[in-house]
XYZ file of C-alpha atoms in Angstrom:
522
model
C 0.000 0.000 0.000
C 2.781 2.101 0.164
C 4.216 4.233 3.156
C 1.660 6.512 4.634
C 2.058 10.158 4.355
C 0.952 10.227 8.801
C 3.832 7.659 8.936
C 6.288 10.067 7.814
C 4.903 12.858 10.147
C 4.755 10.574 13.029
C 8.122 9.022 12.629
C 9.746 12.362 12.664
C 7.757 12.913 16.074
C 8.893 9.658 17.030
C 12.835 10.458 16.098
C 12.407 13.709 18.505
C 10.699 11.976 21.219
C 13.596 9.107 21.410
C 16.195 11.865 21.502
C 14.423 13.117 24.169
C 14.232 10.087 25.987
C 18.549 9.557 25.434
C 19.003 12.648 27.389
C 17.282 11.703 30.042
C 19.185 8.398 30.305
C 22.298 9.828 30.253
C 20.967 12.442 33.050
C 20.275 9.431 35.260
C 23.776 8.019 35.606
C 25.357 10.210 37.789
C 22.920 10.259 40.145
C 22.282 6.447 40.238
C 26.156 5.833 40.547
C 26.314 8.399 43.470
C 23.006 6.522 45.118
C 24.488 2.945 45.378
C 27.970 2.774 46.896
C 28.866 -0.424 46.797
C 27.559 -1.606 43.626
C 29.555 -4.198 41.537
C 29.708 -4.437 37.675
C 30.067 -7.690 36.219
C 29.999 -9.506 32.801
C 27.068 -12.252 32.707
C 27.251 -15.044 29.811
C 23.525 -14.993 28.315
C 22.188 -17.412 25.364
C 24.382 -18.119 22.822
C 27.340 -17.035 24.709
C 26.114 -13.467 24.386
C 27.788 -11.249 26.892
C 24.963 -9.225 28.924
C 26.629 -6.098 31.189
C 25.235 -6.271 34.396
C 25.570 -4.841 38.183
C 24.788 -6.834 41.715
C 24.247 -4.976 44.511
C 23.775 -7.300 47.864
C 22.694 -6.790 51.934
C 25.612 -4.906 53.739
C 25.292 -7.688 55.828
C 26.153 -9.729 53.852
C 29.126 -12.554 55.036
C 28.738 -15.943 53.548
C 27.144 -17.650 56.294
C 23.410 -17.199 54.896
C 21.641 -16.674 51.457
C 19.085 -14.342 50.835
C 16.319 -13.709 48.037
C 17.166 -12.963 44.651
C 15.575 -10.238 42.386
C 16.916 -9.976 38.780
C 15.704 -6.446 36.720
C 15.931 -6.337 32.931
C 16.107 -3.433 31.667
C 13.670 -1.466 30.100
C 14.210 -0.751 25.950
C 16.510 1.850 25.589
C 17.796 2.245 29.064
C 21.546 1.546 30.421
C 22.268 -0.779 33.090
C 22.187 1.829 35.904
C 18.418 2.333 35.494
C 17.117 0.527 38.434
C 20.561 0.996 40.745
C 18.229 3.370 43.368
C 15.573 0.592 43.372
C 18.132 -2.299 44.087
C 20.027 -0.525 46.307
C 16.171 -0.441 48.322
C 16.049 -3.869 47.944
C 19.307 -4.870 48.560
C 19.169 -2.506 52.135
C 15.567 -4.858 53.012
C 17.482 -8.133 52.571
C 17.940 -9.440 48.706
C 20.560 -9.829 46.293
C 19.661 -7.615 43.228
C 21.200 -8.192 39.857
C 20.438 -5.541 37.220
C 21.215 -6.285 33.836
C 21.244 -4.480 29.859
C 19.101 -6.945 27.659
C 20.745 -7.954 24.762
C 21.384 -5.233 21.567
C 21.609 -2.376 23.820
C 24.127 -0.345 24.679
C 27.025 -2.534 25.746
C 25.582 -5.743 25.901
C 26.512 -7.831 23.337
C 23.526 -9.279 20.503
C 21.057 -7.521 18.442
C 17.316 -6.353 19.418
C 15.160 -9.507 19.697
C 12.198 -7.818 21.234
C 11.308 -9.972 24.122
C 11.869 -13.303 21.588
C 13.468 -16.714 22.809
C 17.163 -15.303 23.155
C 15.904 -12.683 25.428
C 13.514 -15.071 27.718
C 16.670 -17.737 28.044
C 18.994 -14.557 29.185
C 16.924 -14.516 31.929
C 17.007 -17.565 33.160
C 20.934 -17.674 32.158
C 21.398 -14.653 34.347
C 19.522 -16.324 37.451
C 22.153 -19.133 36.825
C 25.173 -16.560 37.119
C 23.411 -15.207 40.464
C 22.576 -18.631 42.151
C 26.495 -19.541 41.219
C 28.208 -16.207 42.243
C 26.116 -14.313 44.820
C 24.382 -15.840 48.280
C 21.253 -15.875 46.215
C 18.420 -18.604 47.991
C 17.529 -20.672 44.978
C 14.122 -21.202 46.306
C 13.230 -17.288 45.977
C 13.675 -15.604 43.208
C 12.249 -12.896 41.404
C 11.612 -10.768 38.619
C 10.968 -7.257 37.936
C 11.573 -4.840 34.986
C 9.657 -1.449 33.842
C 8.431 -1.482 30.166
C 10.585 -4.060 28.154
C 11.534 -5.341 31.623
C 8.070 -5.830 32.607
C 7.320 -8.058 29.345
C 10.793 -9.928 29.418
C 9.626 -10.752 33.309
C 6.197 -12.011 32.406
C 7.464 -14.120 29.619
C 10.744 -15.598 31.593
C 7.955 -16.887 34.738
C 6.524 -18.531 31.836
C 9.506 -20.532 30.789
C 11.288 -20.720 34.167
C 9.431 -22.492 37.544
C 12.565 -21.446 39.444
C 10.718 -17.673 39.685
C 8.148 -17.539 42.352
C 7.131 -13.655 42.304
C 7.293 -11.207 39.300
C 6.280 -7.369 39.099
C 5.724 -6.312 35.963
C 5.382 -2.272 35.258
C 3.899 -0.439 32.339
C 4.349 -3.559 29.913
C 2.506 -5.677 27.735
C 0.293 -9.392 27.818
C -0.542 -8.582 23.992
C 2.405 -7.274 21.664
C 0.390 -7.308 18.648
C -2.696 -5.466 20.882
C -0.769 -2.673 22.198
C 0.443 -1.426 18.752
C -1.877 -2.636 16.295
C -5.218 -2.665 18.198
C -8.217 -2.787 16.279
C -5.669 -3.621 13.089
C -4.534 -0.228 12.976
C -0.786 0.637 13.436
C -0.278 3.065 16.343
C 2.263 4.958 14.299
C 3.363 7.347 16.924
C 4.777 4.683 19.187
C 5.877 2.322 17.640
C 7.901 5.238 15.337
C 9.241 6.283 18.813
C 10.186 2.695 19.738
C 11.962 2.260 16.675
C 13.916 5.470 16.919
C 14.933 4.912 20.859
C 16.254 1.009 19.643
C 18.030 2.553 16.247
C 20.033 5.384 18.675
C 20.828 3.083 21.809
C 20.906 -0.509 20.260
C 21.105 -3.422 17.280
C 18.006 -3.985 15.725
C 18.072 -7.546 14.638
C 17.183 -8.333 10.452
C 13.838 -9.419 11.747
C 13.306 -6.268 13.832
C 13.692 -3.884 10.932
C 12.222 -5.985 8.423
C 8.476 -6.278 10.958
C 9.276 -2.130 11.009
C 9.396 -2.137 7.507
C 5.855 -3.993 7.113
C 4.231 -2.260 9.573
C 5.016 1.416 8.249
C 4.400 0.319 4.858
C 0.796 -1.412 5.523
C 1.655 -4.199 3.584
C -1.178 -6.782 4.178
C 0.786 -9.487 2.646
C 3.031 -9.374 5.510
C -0.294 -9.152 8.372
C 0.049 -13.140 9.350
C 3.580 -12.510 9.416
C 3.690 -9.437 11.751
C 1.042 -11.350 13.884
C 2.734 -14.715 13.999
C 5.908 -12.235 15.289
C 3.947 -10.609 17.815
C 2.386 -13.620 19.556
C 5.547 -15.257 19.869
C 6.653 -12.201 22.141
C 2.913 -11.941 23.940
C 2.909 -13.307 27.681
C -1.075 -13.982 26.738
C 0.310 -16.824 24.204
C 1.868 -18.570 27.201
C -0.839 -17.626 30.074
C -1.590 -21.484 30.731
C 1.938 -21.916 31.361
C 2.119 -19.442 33.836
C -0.874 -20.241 35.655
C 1.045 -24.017 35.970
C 3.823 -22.548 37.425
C 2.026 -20.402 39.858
C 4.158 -17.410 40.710
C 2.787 -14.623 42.380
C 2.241 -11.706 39.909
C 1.813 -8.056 40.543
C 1.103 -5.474 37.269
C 0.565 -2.052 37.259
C 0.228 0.339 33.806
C -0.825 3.739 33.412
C -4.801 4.752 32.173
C -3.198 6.911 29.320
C -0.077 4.339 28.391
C 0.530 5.419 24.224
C 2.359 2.286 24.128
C 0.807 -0.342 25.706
C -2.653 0.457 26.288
C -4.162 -0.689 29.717
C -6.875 -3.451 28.225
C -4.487 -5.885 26.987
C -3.324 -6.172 30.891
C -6.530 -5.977 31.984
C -7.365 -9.235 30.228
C -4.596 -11.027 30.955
C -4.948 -10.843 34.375
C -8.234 -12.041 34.308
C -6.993 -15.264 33.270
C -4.265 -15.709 35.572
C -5.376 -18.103 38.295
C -2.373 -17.597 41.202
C -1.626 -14.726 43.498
C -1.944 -11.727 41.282
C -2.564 -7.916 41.971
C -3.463 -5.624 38.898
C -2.904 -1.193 40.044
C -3.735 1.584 37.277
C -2.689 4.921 37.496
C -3.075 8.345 35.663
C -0.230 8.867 33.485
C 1.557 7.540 30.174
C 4.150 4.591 29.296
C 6.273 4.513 32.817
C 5.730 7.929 34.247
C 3.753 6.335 37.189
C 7.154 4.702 37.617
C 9.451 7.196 36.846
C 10.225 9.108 40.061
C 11.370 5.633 41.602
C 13.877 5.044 39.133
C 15.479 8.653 41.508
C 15.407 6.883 44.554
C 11.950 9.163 45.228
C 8.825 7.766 47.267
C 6.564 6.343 44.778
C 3.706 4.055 45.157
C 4.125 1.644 42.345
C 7.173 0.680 44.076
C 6.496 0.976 47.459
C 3.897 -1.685 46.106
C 6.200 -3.399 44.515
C 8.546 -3.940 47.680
C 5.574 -4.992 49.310
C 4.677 -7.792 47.268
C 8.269 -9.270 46.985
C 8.702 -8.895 50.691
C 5.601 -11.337 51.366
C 5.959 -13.695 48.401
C 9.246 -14.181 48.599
C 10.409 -13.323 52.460
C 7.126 -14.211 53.714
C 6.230 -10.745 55.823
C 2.718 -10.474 56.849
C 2.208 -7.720 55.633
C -1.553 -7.647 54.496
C -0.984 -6.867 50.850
C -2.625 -10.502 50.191
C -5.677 -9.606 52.272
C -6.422 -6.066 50.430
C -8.559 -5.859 47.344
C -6.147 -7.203 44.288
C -7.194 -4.214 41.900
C -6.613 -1.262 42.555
C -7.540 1.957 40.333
C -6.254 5.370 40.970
C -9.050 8.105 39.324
C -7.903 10.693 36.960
C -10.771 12.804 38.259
C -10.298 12.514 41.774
C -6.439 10.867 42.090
C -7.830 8.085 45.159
C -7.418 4.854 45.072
C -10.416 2.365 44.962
C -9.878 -1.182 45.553
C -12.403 -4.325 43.515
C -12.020 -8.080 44.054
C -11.550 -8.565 40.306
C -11.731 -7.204 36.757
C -15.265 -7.467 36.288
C -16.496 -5.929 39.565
C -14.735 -1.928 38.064
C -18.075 -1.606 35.766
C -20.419 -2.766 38.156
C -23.312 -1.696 35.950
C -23.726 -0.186 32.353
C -25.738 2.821 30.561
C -25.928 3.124 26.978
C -26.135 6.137 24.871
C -28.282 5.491 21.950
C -26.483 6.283 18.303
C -29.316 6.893 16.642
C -30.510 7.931 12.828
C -28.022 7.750 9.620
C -25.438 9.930 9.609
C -22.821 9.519 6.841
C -19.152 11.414 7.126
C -16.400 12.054 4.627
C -12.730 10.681 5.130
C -9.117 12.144 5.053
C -9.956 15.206 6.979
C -8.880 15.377 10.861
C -12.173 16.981 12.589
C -10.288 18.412 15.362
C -11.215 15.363 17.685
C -8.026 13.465 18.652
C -6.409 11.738 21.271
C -3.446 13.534 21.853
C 0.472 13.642 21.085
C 2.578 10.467 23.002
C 3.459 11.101 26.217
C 2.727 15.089 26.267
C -0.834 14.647 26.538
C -1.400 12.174 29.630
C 1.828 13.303 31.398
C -0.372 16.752 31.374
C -3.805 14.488 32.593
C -1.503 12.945 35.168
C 0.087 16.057 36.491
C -2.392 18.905 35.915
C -5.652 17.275 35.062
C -5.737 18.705 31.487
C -6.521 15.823 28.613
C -6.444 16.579 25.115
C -9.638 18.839 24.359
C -12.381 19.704 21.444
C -14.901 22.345 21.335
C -17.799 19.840 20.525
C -20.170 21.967 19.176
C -17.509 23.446 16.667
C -16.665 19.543 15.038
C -17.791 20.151 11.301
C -20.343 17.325 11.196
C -19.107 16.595 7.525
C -15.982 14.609 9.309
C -17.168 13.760 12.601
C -20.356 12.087 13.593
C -21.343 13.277 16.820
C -24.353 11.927 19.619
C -24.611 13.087 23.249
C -26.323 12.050 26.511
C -28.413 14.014 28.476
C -27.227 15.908 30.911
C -26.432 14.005 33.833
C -27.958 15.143 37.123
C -25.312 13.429 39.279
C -21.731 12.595 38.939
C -20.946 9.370 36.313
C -17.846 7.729 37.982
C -16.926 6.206 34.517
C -14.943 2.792 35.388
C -13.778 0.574 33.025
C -14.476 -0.466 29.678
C -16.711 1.470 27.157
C -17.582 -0.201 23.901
C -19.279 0.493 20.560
C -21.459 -1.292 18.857
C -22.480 0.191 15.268
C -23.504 -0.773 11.843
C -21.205 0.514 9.027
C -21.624 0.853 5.453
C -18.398 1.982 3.444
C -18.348 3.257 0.048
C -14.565 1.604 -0.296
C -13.549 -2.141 0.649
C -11.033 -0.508 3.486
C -11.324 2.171 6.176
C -10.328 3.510 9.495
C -12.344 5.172 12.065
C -11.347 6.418 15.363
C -14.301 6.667 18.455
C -13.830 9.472 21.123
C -15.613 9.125 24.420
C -15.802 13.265 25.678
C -17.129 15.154 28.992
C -19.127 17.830 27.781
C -19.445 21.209 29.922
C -22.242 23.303 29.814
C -19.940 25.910 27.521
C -19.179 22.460 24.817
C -16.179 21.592 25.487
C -14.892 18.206 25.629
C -12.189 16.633 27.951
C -11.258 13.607 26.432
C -12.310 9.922 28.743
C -10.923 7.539 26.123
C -10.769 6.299 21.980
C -9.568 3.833 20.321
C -9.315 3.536 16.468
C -10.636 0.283 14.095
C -10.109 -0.469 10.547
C -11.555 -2.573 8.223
C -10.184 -4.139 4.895
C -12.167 -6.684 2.613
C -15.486 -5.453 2.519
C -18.249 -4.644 -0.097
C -18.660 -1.588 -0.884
C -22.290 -0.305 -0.044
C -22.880 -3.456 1.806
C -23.378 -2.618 5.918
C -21.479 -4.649 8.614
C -21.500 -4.650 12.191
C -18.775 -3.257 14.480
C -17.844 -3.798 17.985
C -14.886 -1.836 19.505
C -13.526 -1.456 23.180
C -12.105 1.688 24.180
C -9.332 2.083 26.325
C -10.273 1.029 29.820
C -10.021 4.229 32.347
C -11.416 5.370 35.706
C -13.085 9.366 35.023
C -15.736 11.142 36.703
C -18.221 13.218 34.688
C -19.582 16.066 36.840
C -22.642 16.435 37.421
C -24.535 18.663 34.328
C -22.582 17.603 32.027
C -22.881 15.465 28.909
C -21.271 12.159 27.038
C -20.204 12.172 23.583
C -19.232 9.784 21.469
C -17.432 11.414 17.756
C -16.443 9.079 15.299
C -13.898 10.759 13.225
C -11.207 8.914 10.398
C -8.129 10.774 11.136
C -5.775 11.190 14.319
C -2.225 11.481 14.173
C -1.412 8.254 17.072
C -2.504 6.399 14.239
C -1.906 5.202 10.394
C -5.557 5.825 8.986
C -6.343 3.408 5.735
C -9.294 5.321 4.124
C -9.173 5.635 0.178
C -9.601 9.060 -1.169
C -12.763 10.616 -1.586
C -14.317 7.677 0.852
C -17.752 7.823 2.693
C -18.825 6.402 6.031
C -22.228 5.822 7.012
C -23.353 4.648 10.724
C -27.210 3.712 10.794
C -28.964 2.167 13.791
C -31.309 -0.594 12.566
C -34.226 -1.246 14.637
C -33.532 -5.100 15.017
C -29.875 -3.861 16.068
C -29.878 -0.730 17.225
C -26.208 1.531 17.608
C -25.411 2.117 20.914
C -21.933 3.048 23.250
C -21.910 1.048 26.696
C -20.569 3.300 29.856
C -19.031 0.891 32.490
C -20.060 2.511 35.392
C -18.820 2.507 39.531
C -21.439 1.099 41.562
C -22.883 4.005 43.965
């Protein structure tokens, strides 16, 4: 199909926002160096013979008469070895051995970029090798904990490895192929600024820049092949074999996260059958995280501490007894705690999409979801999501419906999806749903979107579509509205609508158009 003309746009984004990110890793050294004293680099033989750069930091107490738990911390993609040097230096203080290491293909580690494959999973369990020969690590508790790359590489090494008993895995992913291709659209913008971050600090393998290529280019011949890629990488693929093993798993991701979006984990956990605990946040990929990496108080790893400390030191100290989920509100910024998944939409409302309403493609309305990071970092910080003046969308590229006004507060929780029926005057499309809070003046703050596309399909014949939005915790004040706008451009995302293409949405009375709001039990 050719590379996209928002590909090129978004990849230069995507260059700027991994240049970005370099500076900031190169910030952190000095201060993680000055934070951990006694820290020891060492050279750790991964798969292959691959040499993997590593540090172990271990109890001051430490004297050869006893052995204490073992954590090991990939690290996240793009990030030195020093990244989590203030967080072992924690853990080493409470009473584990703590072995930090660079995955393969970055910086000085030896390999090339596998992106979570096989090479990657066996360094981990090659590294807890190296640690249960070299360091008074207990071979009976181990762990494993990583932000972002780390967090997958974890998830996936518990799979393949019964020797870990506790994992804590931040901002990553269950579903590769979910988090940047959800509803078969390409979330340009981050995967653009993955690429970029893994060209400047790393190796990408053949395979890695070949799936790149694909994926920019929209080449449906090479769909299967992209998928195939990404399920091999997916800790979903392997759930049952984590459930066997049984180790206790903590995750926590961000509502907002551009790069893995927080459904994907909300499934997966779900169908995990041990001790498991499942936190969301306000924020973007690994800013609920980010103050840790300092050495700074932070919750997801004061939660994180908590859980290794009973799983693997057995401390009493309640955080099995307390609600597993826990969801922080972007509205209000408390916690809430639920027994599972299912229990964070208690009940449902739907808001009617009804009549015809046909728009025209190619045109961005004005509704959007934001620029990577920017945009949540300001939700998590200030309150402020990306915004549109409702009443101003030219209805010739949006379709627009709206709720009542709501006479008390909608604590939105949860899931919303969209069920429609689409007619296209072209075989492919893309779409993109906006869920808005609507003031009394119009304007919208955005609650969540997610985009869809469609290829294959008969022009001027209708078909039915079902989409889940991003799952997020938002309160709607009182007197204000829902709205749901359907537009076909945003600039997260490669849109596949021909020139000149038409959409229609009808609501047929045997199947009427509708969007579900999950909503907190009051």
């Amino acid at each position: 199909m050719g590379l996209h003309r928002h590909a090129l746009r978004t990849t230069a984004v995507g260059a700027v926002s991994a240049a970005l990110i370099t500076g900031g890793t190169l910030g952190l050294t000095p201060t993680a160096r000055a934070a951990t004293g006694g820290v020891r680099f060492v050279d750790i033989t991964g798969d292959g013979g691959t040499v993997l750069k590593g540090n172990v930091v271990t109890p001051a107490d430490s004297d050869g008469t006893r052995t204490y738990p073992l954590i090991v911390l990939p690290t996240s993609w793009g990030l030195p070895q020093v990244e989590y040097l203030a967080q072992a230096q924690k853990l080493a203080d409470s009473g584990y051995v703590v072995v930090g290491y660079n995955v393969r293909g970055f910086w000085q580690s030896g390999g090339e970029i596998e992106v979570a494959g096989p090479p990657d999973v066996a360094d981990t369990s090659k590294v807890i090798d190296w640690a249960l020969a070299n360091t008074p690590a207990d071979a009976r508790r181990i762990g494993v904990a990583g932000v972002s790359y780390g967090a997958g590489i974890s998830l996936l090494a518990a799979e393949h490895d019964k020797r870990i008993k506790a994992v804590a895995a931040l901002s990553g992913w269950a579903d590769l192929i979910d988090s940047i291709y959800s509803g078969r659209t390409e979330h340009t913008q981050a995967t653009a600024l993955l690429g970029g971050v893994g060209a400047l600090t790393g190796r990408p393998s053949a395979e890695l820049r070949q799936t790149l290529e694909g994926f920019f280019s929209s080449d449906l011949s090479k769909e299967q092949e992209m998928i195939a890629w990404g399920r091999k990488r997916s800790p979903e693929t392997y759930v049952d074999q984590l459930d066997k093993n049984g180790p206790a798993v903590f995750m926590a991701n961000a509502w907002g996260d551009t790069i893995f979006p927080p459904n994907q984990y909300a499934r997966f956990y779900e169908e995990l059958t041990g001790p498991k605990r499942l936190e969301f946040r306000p924020g973007d990929h690994a800013t609920a995280e980010l103050s840790g990496l300092f050495g700074v108080p932070n919750d997801v790893w004061k939660d994180t501490g908590r859980w290794f400390d009973h799983y693997l030191r057995g401390e009493d100290n309640g955080i099995d007894r307390e609600q597993p989920v826990q969801l922080k509100s972007r509205s209000t910024g408390g916690y809430e705690g639920y027994p599972d998944w299912k229990s964070v939409g208690a009940t449902t409302r739907k808001i009617a999409l009804a009549g015809t309403t046909t728009i025209y493609t190619n045109i961005d309305s004005g509704a959007d979801g934001g620029i990577i990071f920017l945009s949540s970092v300001l939700d998590q910080l200030a309150r402020v999501p990306p915004m549109a003046a409702i009443p101003l969308l030219p209805r010739r590229w949006a379709a627009v419906w709206q709720s009542e006004r709501y006479a008390s507060a909608q604590q939105v929780r949860g899931t919303a999806r969209l069920h429609t029926t689409l007619t296209p005057t072209k075989e492919s499309g893309t779409l993109v749903a906006y869920l808005y809070d609507v003031g009394p003046l119009g304007l919208g703050k955005l609650v969540s979107n997610a985009p869809y596309t469609f290829h294959g399909q008969t022009p001027g014949k209708a078909f039915g579509v079902d989409l889940d939005l991003y799952s997020t915790a938002y309160d709607v004040p009182a007197g204000h509205r829902l709205a749901l706008v359907v537009d076909t451009v945003d600039p997260l995302y490669i849109e596949h609508n021909p020139s000149g293409a038409q959409l229609t949405f009808s609501s047929p009375a045997n199947d009427p158009s509708y969007v579900s709001i999950p909503l907190r039990e009051q």
